[in-house]
CSV table of C-alpha atoms and ligand atoms in Angstrom, one decimal:
chain,number,residue,atom,x,y,z
A,1,MET,CA,-1.1,-14.5,-22.8
A,2,THR,CA,-3.9,-16.0,-20.8
A,3,ALA,CA,-5.6,-13.7,-18.2
A,4,PRO,CA,-3.6,-13.7,-15.0
A,5,ILE,CA,-5.1,-14.6,-11.7
A,6,VAL,CA,-3.2,-12.9,-8.8
A,7,ARG,CA,-3.7,-12.6,-5.1
A,8,PHE,CA,-2.9,-10.2,-2.3
A,9,ALA,CA,-2.5,-12.2,0.9
A,10,PRO,CA,-2.2,-10.1,4.0
A,11,SER,CA,-2.4,-11.5,7.4
A,12,PRO,CA,-5.1,-9.7,9.5
A,13,THR,CA,-2.7,-9.3,12.4
A,14,GLY,CA,-2.0,-5.6,11.9
A,15,LEU,CA,-2.8,-2.6,9.8
A,16,LEU,CA,-1.8,-2.3,6.2
A,17,HIS,CA,1.2,0.1,5.6
A,18,VAL,CA,2.8,1.5,2.6
A,19,GLY,CA,5.1,-1.6,2.2
A,20,ASN,CA,2.4,-4.2,1.9
A,21,ILE,CA,0.2,-1.9,-0.1
A,22,ARG,CA,2.9,-1.8,-2.7
A,23,ALA,CA,2.4,-5.5,-3.2
A,24,ALA,CA,-1.4,-5.1,-3.3
A,25,LEU,CA,-1.1,-2.4,-5.8
A,26,PHE,CA,1.2,-4.3,-8.2
A,27,ASN,CA,-1.1,-7.3,-8.1
A,28,TRP,CA,-4.2,-5.2,-8.8
A,29,LEU,CA,-2.5,-3.1,-11.5
A,30,TYR,CA,-1.2,-6.2,-13.2
A,31,ALA,CA,-4.6,-7.9,-13.1
A,32,ARG,CA,-6.3,-4.9,-14.5
A,33,ARG,CA,-3.7,-4.3,-17.2
A,34,HIS,CA,-4.0,-7.9,-18.5
A,35,GLY,CA,-7.7,-8.4,-18.0
A,36,GLY,CA,-7.2,-10.8,-15.1
A,37,ARG,CA,-8.6,-11.4,-11.6
A,38,PHE,CA,-7.4,-10.0,-8.3
A,39,ILE,CA,-8.2,-12.1,-5.3
A,40,LEU,CA,-8.0,-10.9,-1.7
A,41,ARG,CA,-6.8,-13.7,0.5
A,42,LEU,CA,-6.8,-13.3,4.2
A,43,ASP,CA,-4.0,-15.4,5.7
A,44,ASP,CA,-5.7,-15.8,9.0
A,45,THR,CA,-4.5,-19.2,10.2
A,46,ASP,CA,-2.8,-17.6,13.2
A,47,ARG,CA,-5.9,-17.6,15.4
A,48,GLN,CA,-4.2,-15.8,18.3
A,49,ARG,CA,-3.1,-12.8,16.3
A,50,SER,CA,-5.7,-12.5,13.6
A,51,LYS,CA,-8.4,-10.1,14.4
A,52,ALA,CA,-11.7,-9.2,12.8
A,53,GLU,CA,-11.0,-5.5,13.2
A,54,TYR,CA,-7.8,-5.8,11.2
A,55,GLU,CA,-9.7,-7.6,8.5
A,56,THR,CA,-12.2,-4.8,8.4
A,57,ALA,CA,-9.4,-2.2,8.3
A,58,ILE,CA,-7.6,-4.1,5.4
A,59,GLU,CA,-10.8,-4.1,3.3
A,60,ARG,CA,-11.5,-0.4,4.1
A,61,ASP,CA,-7.9,0.6,3.1
A,62,LEU,CA,-8.0,-1.4,-0.2
A,63,ALA,CA,-11.4,0.0,-1.1
A,64,TRP,CA,-10.2,3.5,-0.3
A,65,LEU,CA,-7.2,3.1,-2.5
A,66,GLY,CA,-9.4,2.0,-5.3
A,67,LEU,CA,-8.1,-1.6,-5.3
A,68,ALA,CA,-11.4,-3.5,-5.6
A,69,TRP,CA,-11.1,-7.3,-5.4
A,70,ASP,CA,-12.9,-9.8,-7.6
A,71,ALA,CA,-13.1,-12.5,-4.9
A,72,LYS,CA,-12.3,-12.8,-1.2
A,73,GLU,CA,-11.0,-15.9,0.5
A,74,ARG,CA,-10.2,-16.7,4.1
A,75,GLN,CA,-7.6,-19.4,5.0
A,76,SER,CA,-9.5,-20.2,8.2
A,77,ASP,CA,-12.4,-21.4,6.0
A,78,ARG,CA,-10.1,-23.8,4.1
A,79,LEU,CA,-8.6,-26.0,6.8
A,80,VAL,CA,-10.0,-29.2,5.2
A,81,HIS,CA,-8.0,-28.5,2.1
A,82,TYR,CA,-4.8,-28.1,4.0
A,83,ASP,CA,-5.5,-31.4,5.9
A,84,GLU,CA,-6.1,-33.1,2.6
A,85,ALA,CA,-2.9,-31.8,1.1
A,86,ARG,CA,-1.0,-32.7,4.2
A,87,ASP,CA,-2.2,-36.2,4.0
A,88,ARG,CA,-1.1,-36.5,0.4
A,89,LEU,CA,2.4,-35.3,1.2
A,90,VAL,CA,2.6,-37.7,4.1
A,91,ALA,CA,1.5,-40.6,1.8
A,92,SER,CA,4.1,-39.7,-0.8
A,93,GLY,CA,6.8,-39.5,1.8
A,94,ARG,CA,7.4,-35.8,1.4
A,95,LEU,CA,6.2,-34.8,4.9
A,96,TYR,CA,7.7,-36.5,7.9
A,97,PRO,CA,7.2,-36.3,11.6
A,98,CYS,CA,9.9,-34.8,13.8
A,99,PHE,CA,10.1,-34.9,17.6
A,100,GLU,CA,12.9,-32.6,18.5
A,101,THR,CA,12.1,-30.0,21.1
A,102,PRO,CA,13.1,-26.3,20.4
A,103,GLU,CA,15.9,-26.7,22.8
A,104,GLU,CA,17.3,-29.8,21.1
A,105,LEU,CA,17.1,-28.0,17.7
A,106,GLU,CA,18.9,-25.0,19.1
A,107,PHE,CA,21.6,-27.2,20.6
A,108,LYS,CA,22.2,-28.9,17.2
A,109,ARG,CA,22.2,-25.6,15.5
A,110,LYS,CA,24.8,-24.2,17.8
A,111,ARG,CA,27.0,-27.2,17.5
A,112,LEU,CA,27.0,-27.0,13.7
A,113,LEU,CA,27.8,-23.3,13.8
A,114,ALA,CA,30.6,-24.0,16.3
A,115,GLN,CA,32.0,-26.5,13.8
A,116,GLY,CA,31.9,-23.8,11.1
A,117,ARG,CA,29.1,-25.7,9.3
A,118,PRO,CA,25.8,-24.4,8.0
A,119,PRO,CA,23.0,-24.9,10.5
A,120,VAL,CA,21.0,-27.3,8.3
A,121,TYR,CA,18.6,-29.7,10.0
A,122,ASP,CA,20.2,-33.1,10.0
A,123,ARG,CA,17.0,-35.2,9.3
A,124,ALA,CA,17.6,-37.3,12.3
A,125,ALA,CA,13.8,-37.8,12.5
A,126,LEU,CA,14.0,-39.7,9.2
A,127,ARG,CA,16.2,-42.3,10.8
A,128,LEU,CA,14.0,-43.1,13.7
A,129,ASP,CA,12.6,-46.5,13.5
A,130,GLU,CA,9.0,-47.5,14.5
A,131,THR,CA,10.0,-48.4,18.1
A,132,ALA,CA,11.9,-45.2,18.7
A,133,ARG,CA,9.0,-43.2,17.4
A,134,GLN,CA,6.5,-45.0,19.6
A,135,LYS,CA,8.7,-44.4,22.6
A,136,LEU,CA,8.7,-40.7,21.9
A,137,GLU,CA,5.0,-40.6,21.4
A,138,ALA,CA,4.5,-42.5,24.7
A,139,GLU,CA,6.6,-39.8,26.4
A,140,GLY,CA,3.8,-37.5,25.3
A,141,ARG,CA,5.8,-35.8,22.5
A,142,ARG,CA,3.7,-34.5,19.6
A,143,PRO,CA,5.5,-34.3,16.3
A,144,HIS,CA,5.9,-31.3,14.1
A,145,TRP,CA,6.2,-32.1,10.4
A,146,ARG,CA,8.9,-31.2,7.9
A,147,PHE,CA,8.8,-31.1,4.1
A,148,LYS,CA,11.5,-33.3,2.6
A,149,LEU,CA,13.3,-31.1,0.1
A,150,MET,CA,14.7,-32.7,-3.0
A,151,PRO,CA,18.5,-32.1,-3.2
A,152,GLU,CA,18.4,-30.1,-6.4
A,153,GLU,CA,18.9,-26.7,-7.7
A,154,VAL,CA,15.5,-24.9,-8.1
A,155,ARG,CA,15.4,-22.3,-10.7
A,156,TRP,CA,12.8,-19.7,-11.6
A,157,ASP,CA,12.7,-16.6,-13.8
A,158,ASP,CA,11.6,-13.8,-11.5
A,159,LEU,CA,9.8,-11.1,-13.4
A,160,VAL,CA,11.7,-8.4,-11.3
A,161,ARG,CA,14.9,-10.1,-10.3
A,162,GLY,CA,15.6,-12.2,-13.4
A,163,PRO,CA,16.9,-15.8,-13.3
A,164,GLN,CA,17.1,-17.1,-9.8
A,165,HIS,CA,18.5,-20.3,-8.4
A,166,VAL,CA,18.7,-21.9,-5.0
A,167,ASP,CA,20.4,-25.1,-4.0
A,168,GLU,CA,17.9,-26.9,-1.9
A,169,ALA,CA,20.5,-29.4,-0.8
A,170,SER,CA,21.9,-26.7,1.4
A,171,GLN,CA,18.6,-25.8,3.0
A,172,SER,CA,16.8,-27.2,6.1
A,173,ASP,CA,13.6,-29.1,5.4
A,174,PRO,CA,11.0,-26.5,6.3
A,175,VAL,CA,8.4,-27.2,9.0
A,176,LEU,CA,4.9,-27.1,7.5
A,177,VAL,CA,2.9,-28.3,10.4
A,178,ARG,CA,3.4,-27.3,14.0
A,179,ALA,CA,3.2,-29.7,16.9
A,180,ASP,CA,-0.3,-28.3,17.7
A,181,GLY,CA,-1.4,-29.3,14.2
A,182,SER,CA,-1.5,-25.7,12.9
A,183,TYR,CA,-0.1,-25.0,9.5
A,184,LEU,CA,2.7,-22.6,8.5
A,185,TYR,CA,2.0,-20.0,5.9
A,186,SER,CA,4.4,-21.2,3.3
A,187,PHE,CA,2.4,-24.4,3.0
A,188,THR,CA,-1.2,-23.1,3.1
A,189,SER,CA,-0.2,-20.4,0.6
A,190,VAL,CA,0.9,-23.1,-1.9
A,191,VAL,CA,-2.3,-25.1,-1.4
A,192,ASP,CA,-4.4,-22.0,-2.0
A,193,ASP,CA,-2.3,-20.8,-5.0
A,194,ILE,CA,-3.0,-24.2,-6.6
A,195,ALA,CA,-6.7,-24.2,-5.7
A,196,PHE,CA,-7.3,-20.8,-7.1
A,197,GLY,CA,-5.2,-21.2,-10.2
A,198,ILE,CA,-2.9,-18.4,-9.3
A,199,THR,CA,-0.7,-17.6,-12.3
A,200,HIS,CA,1.5,-14.9,-10.8
A,201,VAL,CA,2.8,-14.6,-7.2
A,202,ILE,CA,3.6,-10.9,-6.8
A,203,ARG,CA,5.0,-10.1,-3.4
A,204,GLY,CA,7.8,-8.5,-1.4
A,205,GLU,CA,11.4,-9.5,-1.7
A,206,ASP,CA,11.3,-10.8,1.9
A,207,HIS,CA,9.6,-13.9,0.5
A,208,VAL,CA,12.4,-14.8,-2.0
A,209,THR,CA,13.8,-17.2,0.6
A,210,ASN,CA,10.6,-19.2,0.7
A,211,THR,CA,10.3,-19.6,-3.1
A,212,GLY,CA,12.6,-22.5,-3.7
A,213,ALA,CA,10.9,-24.8,-1.2
A,214,GLN,CA,7.5,-23.5,-2.3
A,215,ILE,CA,8.2,-24.5,-5.9
A,216,GLN,CA,9.0,-28.0,-4.7
A,217,MET,CA,5.7,-28.0,-2.8
A,218,PHE,CA,3.8,-27.0,-6.0
A,219,ARG,CA,5.4,-29.9,-7.8
A,220,ALA,CA,4.9,-32.3,-4.9
A,221,LEU,CA,1.2,-31.4,-4.8
A,222,GLY,CA,0.8,-31.7,-8.6
A,223,GLY,CA,0.1,-28.0,-9.1
A,224,ALA,CA,1.3,-25.7,-11.8
A,225,VAL,CA,4.2,-23.5,-10.6
A,226,PRO,CA,3.2,-19.8,-10.9
A,227,VAL,CA,5.4,-17.1,-12.2
A,228,PHE,CA,7.1,-15.1,-9.4
A,229,ALA,CA,7.7,-11.4,-9.1
A,230,HIS,CA,9.4,-10.2,-6.0
A,231,LEU,CA,9.3,-6.5,-5.4
A,232,PRO,CA,12.2,-4.7,-3.7
A,233,LEU,CA,11.4,-3.5,-0.2
A,234,LEU,CA,10.8,0.1,0.7
A,235,VAL,CA,13.3,1.8,2.9
A,236,ASP,CA,13.2,5.1,4.7
A,237,ALA,CA,15.4,8.1,4.0
A,238,ALA,CA,18.1,6.6,6.2
A,239,GLY,CA,18.0,3.3,4.3
A,240,GLY,CA,16.3,1.4,7.1
A,241,GLY,CA,13.3,-0.9,6.6
A,242,LEU,CA,9.8,0.4,7.0
A,243,SER,CA,8.5,-1.7,9.8
A,244,LYS,CA,4.9,-3.0,9.8
A,245,ARG,CA,4.6,-2.3,13.4
A,246,THR,CA,5.5,1.3,13.5
A,247,GLY,CA,2.0,2.3,12.7
A,248,SER,CA,3.1,5.8,11.6
A,249,LEU,CA,2.8,4.8,8.0
A,250,SER,CA,-0.4,2.8,8.2
A,251,ILE,CA,-2.7,3.6,5.4
A,252,GLY,CA,-5.3,4.7,8.0
A,253,ASP,CA,-3.0,7.3,9.4
A,254,LEU,CA,-2.1,8.7,6.0
A,255,ARG,CA,-5.9,8.9,5.2
A,256,GLU,CA,-6.5,10.8,8.5
A,257,ARG,CA,-3.6,13.2,7.7
A,258,GLY,CA,-5.4,14.1,4.5
A,259,ILE,CA,-3.2,12.3,2.1
A,260,GLU,CA,-4.9,11.5,-1.2
A,261,ALA,CA,-5.5,7.8,-2.0
A,262,LEU,CA,-4.4,8.5,-5.6
A,263,ALA,CA,-1.1,9.9,-4.4
A,264,ILE,CA,-0.3,6.8,-2.4
A,265,ASP,CA,-1.2,4.7,-5.5
A,266,ALA,CA,0.9,6.9,-7.8
A,267,LEU,CA,3.9,6.9,-5.5
A,268,LEU,CA,4.0,3.2,-4.7
A,269,ALA,CA,3.4,2.2,-8.3
A,270,ARG,CA,6.2,4.3,-9.7
A,271,LEU,CA,8.8,4.5,-6.9
A,272,GLY,CA,11.9,2.7,-7.9
A,273,THR,CA,10.7,2.1,-11.5
A,274,ALA,CA,11.8,3.5,-14.8
A,275,ASP,CA,8.6,5.7,-15.0
A,276,PRO,CA,8.4,9.1,-13.3
A,277,VAL,CA,6.6,9.6,-10.1
A,278,GLU,CA,3.9,12.1,-11.1
A,279,PRO,CA,0.3,12.9,-9.9
A,280,VAL,CA,-2.5,11.1,-11.6
A,281,ALA,CA,-6.2,11.8,-11.7
A,282,SER,CA,-7.2,8.2,-11.9
A,283,LEU,CA,-5.6,4.7,-11.7
A,284,ALA,CA,-5.8,4.4,-15.5
A,285,PRO,CA,-2.3,5.7,-16.3
A,286,LEU,CA,-0.8,3.5,-13.6
A,287,ILE,CA,-2.5,0.4,-15.1
A,288,ALA,CA,-1.2,1.4,-18.5
A,289,THR,CA,2.4,1.5,-17.4
A,290,VAL,CA,2.7,-1.3,-14.8
A,291,ASP,CA,5.5,-3.6,-16.0
A,292,PHE,CA,7.9,-5.7,-13.9
A,293,ALA,CA,10.6,-5.2,-16.4
A,294,ARG,CA,10.6,-1.5,-15.4
A,295,VAL,CA,10.9,-2.1,-11.7
A,296,GLY,CA,14.5,-1.5,-10.4
A,297,ARG,CA,16.2,-4.1,-8.2
A,298,ALA,CA,17.4,-1.6,-5.6
A,299,ALA,CA,15.4,-0.9,-2.5
A,300,ALA,CA,12.9,1.9,-3.2
A,301,ARG,CA,13.3,5.0,-0.9
A,302,PHE,CA,10.0,6.1,0.5
A,303,SER,CA,9.7,9.6,1.8
A,304,GLU,CA,6.6,11.0,3.6
A,305,GLU,CA,7.5,14.4,2.4
A,306,GLU,CA,7.5,13.3,-1.2
A,307,LEU,CA,4.1,11.7,-0.6
A,308,ALA,CA,2.7,14.9,1.0
A,309,GLN,CA,3.9,16.9,-2.0
A,310,LEU,CA,2.5,14.4,-4.5
A,311,SER,CA,-0.8,14.5,-2.6
A,312,ALA,CA,-1.0,18.3,-3.0
A,313,ARG,CA,0.0,18.1,-6.6
A,314,THR,CA,-2.7,15.5,-7.1
A,315,LEU,CA,-5.4,17.9,-5.7
A,316,HIS,CA,-4.1,20.6,-8.0
A,317,MET,CA,-5.0,18.6,-11.1
A,318,LEU,CA,-8.2,16.9,-10.0
A,319,PRO,CA,-11.3,17.8,-11.9
A,320,PHE,CA,-14.4,18.8,-9.9
A,321,GLU,CA,-16.2,15.5,-10.6
A,322,ALA,CA,-13.4,13.6,-8.9
A,323,VAL,CA,-13.9,15.4,-5.6
A,324,ARG,CA,-17.5,16.6,-5.7
A,325,ASP,CA,-18.8,13.8,-3.3
A,326,ARG,CA,-16.2,14.7,-0.7
A,327,LEU,CA,-16.9,18.5,-0.7
A,328,GLY,CA,-19.6,20.3,1.1
A,329,SER,CA,-22.6,21.4,-1.0
A,330,ASP,CA,-21.4,25.0,-0.7
A,331,VAL,CA,-18.4,24.2,-2.9
A,332,GLU,CA,-19.3,24.5,-6.5
A,333,GLU,CA,-17.1,23.9,-9.5
A,334,SER,CA,-15.9,27.5,-10.0
A,335,LEU,CA,-14.8,27.6,-6.3
A,336,TRP,CA,-12.9,24.3,-6.7
A,337,LEU,CA,-11.2,25.4,-9.9
A,338,ALA,CA,-10.2,28.8,-8.3
A,339,VAL,CA,-8.7,27.3,-5.1
A,340,ARG,CA,-7.5,23.7,-5.9
A,341,GLY,CA,-4.0,25.0,-6.9
A,342,ASN,CA,-3.4,26.3,-3.4
A,343,LEU,CA,-4.5,23.2,-1.4
A,344,SER,CA,-2.2,21.0,0.6
A,345,THR,CA,-5.1,18.8,1.7
A,346,LEU,CA,-8.7,18.7,0.7
A,347,ALA,CA,-9.7,20.0,4.1
A,348,ASP,CA,-8.1,23.3,3.2
A,349,VAL,CA,-11.1,23.9,0.9
A,350,ALA,CA,-13.3,24.8,3.9
A,351,ALA,CA,-11.2,27.8,4.7
A,352,TRP,CA,-11.4,29.1,1.1
A,353,ALA,CA,-15.1,28.4,1.0
A,354,ALA,CA,-15.4,30.7,4.0
A,355,VAL,CA,-13.3,33.4,2.2
A,356,LEU,CA,-15.5,33.2,-0.9
A,357,HIS,CA,-19.0,32.4,0.5
A,358,GLY,CA,-18.8,32.8,4.2
A,359,SER,CA,-17.7,35.4,6.6
A,360,ILE,CA,-14.1,36.4,7.6
A,361,ALA,CA,-12.6,39.2,9.6
A,362,PRO,CA,-10.7,41.3,7.1
A,363,VAL,CA,-7.2,42.5,7.9
A,364,ILE,CA,-7.0,46.3,7.4
A,365,GLU,CA,-3.6,47.6,6.5
A,366,ASP,CA,-4.5,51.1,5.3
A,367,ALA,CA,-8.2,52.1,5.9
A,368,ALA,CA,-8.2,55.2,3.8
A,369,PHE,CA,-6.7,53.5,0.7
A,370,LEU,CA,-9.2,50.6,1.0
A,371,ARG,CA,-12.2,53.1,1.3
A,372,ALA,CA,-11.0,54.8,-1.9
A,373,ALA,CA,-10.7,51.4,-3.6
A,374,ALA,CA,-14.2,50.5,-2.5
A,375,GLU,CA,-15.6,53.6,-4.2
A,376,MET,CA,-14.1,52.4,-7.5
A,377,LEU,CA,-15.6,48.9,-7.5
A,378,PRO,CA,-17.2,48.3,-10.9
A,379,PRO,CA,-20.8,47.3,-11.1
A,380,GLU,CA,-21.6,43.6,-11.3
A,381,PRO,CA,-21.7,41.2,-13.2
A,382,TRP,CA,-18.1,40.4,-12.5
A,383,THR,CA,-15.8,38.2,-14.6
A,384,GLU,CA,-12.1,37.2,-14.3
A,385,GLN,CA,-11.3,40.5,-16.0
A,386,SER,CA,-13.0,42.6,-13.3
A,387,TRP,CA,-10.0,42.4,-11.0
A,388,LYS,CA,-7.7,43.8,-13.6
A,389,ALA,CA,-10.0,46.6,-14.6
A,390,TRP,CA,-10.7,47.6,-11.0
A,391,THR,CA,-7.1,47.6,-9.8
A,392,ALA,CA,-6.0,49.5,-12.9
A,393,ALA,CA,-8.5,52.2,-11.9
A,394,VAL,CA,-7.4,52.2,-8.3
A,395,SER,CA,-3.8,52.4,-9.4
A,396,ALA,CA,-4.5,55.4,-11.7
A,397,ALA,CA,-6.4,57.2,-8.9
A,398,THR,CA,-3.9,56.5,-6.1
A,399,GLY,CA,-0.6,56.2,-7.9
A,400,ARG,CA,0.0,52.9,-6.1
A,401,LYS,CA,1.6,50.0,-7.9
A,402,GLY,CA,2.8,46.4,-7.2
A,403,ARG,CA,2.8,45.3,-3.7
A,404,ALA,CA,1.6,48.6,-2.3
A,405,LEU,CA,-1.5,48.2,-4.5
A,406,PHE,CA,-2.2,44.5,-4.2
A,407,HIS,CA,-1.1,43.5,-0.7
A,408,PRO,CA,-3.7,45.6,1.2
A,409,LEU,CA,-6.5,44.5,-1.1
A,410,ARG,CA,-5.6,40.8,-0.7
A,411,LEU,CA,-5.4,41.1,3.1
A,412,ALA,CA,-8.7,42.9,3.3
A,413,LEU,CA,-10.5,40.5,1.0
A,414,THR,CA,-9.0,37.2,2.1
A,415,ALA,CA,-7.3,37.9,5.5
A,416,ARG,CA,-4.4,36.0,4.2
A,417,GLU,CA,-1.0,36.9,2.8
A,418,THR,CA,-1.1,34.4,-0.1
A,419,GLY,CA,-3.6,32.4,-2.0
A,420,PRO,CA,-5.2,31.8,-5.4
A,421,GLU,CA,-5.2,34.5,-8.1
A,422,MET,CA,-7.4,37.4,-6.9
A,423,ALA,CA,-8.8,37.7,-10.5
A,424,LYS,CA,-10.5,34.3,-9.9
A,425,LEU,CA,-11.6,35.0,-6.3
A,426,LEU,CA,-13.1,38.4,-6.8
A,427,PRO,CA,-16.2,37.3,-8.9
A,428,LEU,CA,-16.9,34.4,-6.5
A,429,MET,CA,-17.0,36.8,-3.5
A,430,GLY,CA,-19.5,39.1,-5.0
A,431,ARG,CA,-19.7,42.9,-4.7
A,432,THR,CA,-21.6,43.2,-1.4
A,433,ARG,CA,-19.1,41.0,0.5
A,434,VAL,CA,-16.1,42.8,-1.2
A,435,ALA,CA,-17.4,46.3,-0.4
A,436,ALA,CA,-18.1,45.3,3.3
A,437,ARG,CA,-14.6,43.8,3.7
A,438,LEU,CA,-13.0,46.9,2.2
A,439,GLN,CA,-14.8,48.9,4.9
A,440,GLY,CA,-13.3,46.6,7.6
A,441,GLN,CA,-16.6,44.8,8.3
A,442,ALA,CA,-16.6,41.1,9.0
A,443,ALA,CA,-18.5,39.7,6.0
B,1,LIG,N1,0.6,-13.7,4.2
B,1,LIG,C1,1.9,-13.5,3.6
B,1,LIG,C2,2.4,-12.1,4.0
B,1,LIG,O1,1.6,-11.3,4.4
B,1,LIG,C3,1.7,-13.6,2.1
B,1,LIG,C4,3.0,-13.7,1.3
B,1,LIG,C5,2.7,-14.0,-0.1
B,1,LIG,O2,2.2,-13.2,-0.9
B,1,LIG,O3,3.0,-15.2,-0.5
B,1,LIG,O4,3.6,-11.9,3.9
């Protein structure tokens, strides 16, 4: 197959959330798997709601998730191309001016519904003659413009949903140009998809309803119709939609809560697919398995708890090189390997670094026992076997076993009830620190 060219096309009118990142991720993975190109297209024709700060946030989130783009485009830079395409559609009779006010349209809609008929636009504007049109314009009415749909069944083979068909004869002609001259997304998107040679439109299922009309627009503008892949939407535990505006699941929030980028990638790439959701140490395994045929059609259930757990499991498997740049210089590889299995978030490392290299206030359960244990500390150098040798000697001398033996030692040395294996921690603490803590001294 020829290399795909795909695009992720967010509107910079809000923050990215897990729902739209799923579309970004599938576009990116698909491009990488098949040696294609991934374009970031900012759909910023809505000048009121588009904001530079959202654009910055979108780029930051994508970069953080590892989804680098090969090219970036802004719709606001491309208005001349939309004007040109609009003029071509007008010239070929596929775009026609309409003068109805929103109130008039609403009235027509209600009347049709009351008659038990589908509320399809009646194309009254097509029947206006020149005089009637001039009269309306003289009244100061500015037209909006509708795309004249061909009354045909449009078919496409959706990579996720399988064969699809929609009868355009039963649809309203969509408005492509507003009365103020601004364009609607469904039109500018088609113009750009043609201009950039987009081969695959990968997006959320909420756009399925645009697809039939868009296919007709591709044809009317002489463009190649891309392949479509519509991903099922994400739902929450209760089955409700994840709203873009809740903010609680914005990528920025998840980052601040310490969720690993790779966990977000792994969860969203695999949720609702035939492949297991499991932690990954890089994007490579996700690239290797991305396949629309393996995406289920049912809505995918997103759970923050599952994400938090996957994030922790991701940390547990990450090699030192993968996190080195994000750790303080006091955290070396041996410390990372000793504690990573106990982390919920990367920030937890700091507390373990203090236990191993810094100073903590030991928790003393039984001072006499700990003093006795201190006297039996073996000489350095220590290895992972030192803990076993030492506690065996302490056990032989004191008669203690199991929890009575280990619990006071762990509490004195780490000030915590649980944590990584003591055998790994002991050599990293060093004898001076261990001896001091066993005496109850902060060290
Ligand atoms: N700007 C549109 C959106 O954010 C893009 C949809 C598409 O991918 O065609 O929903």
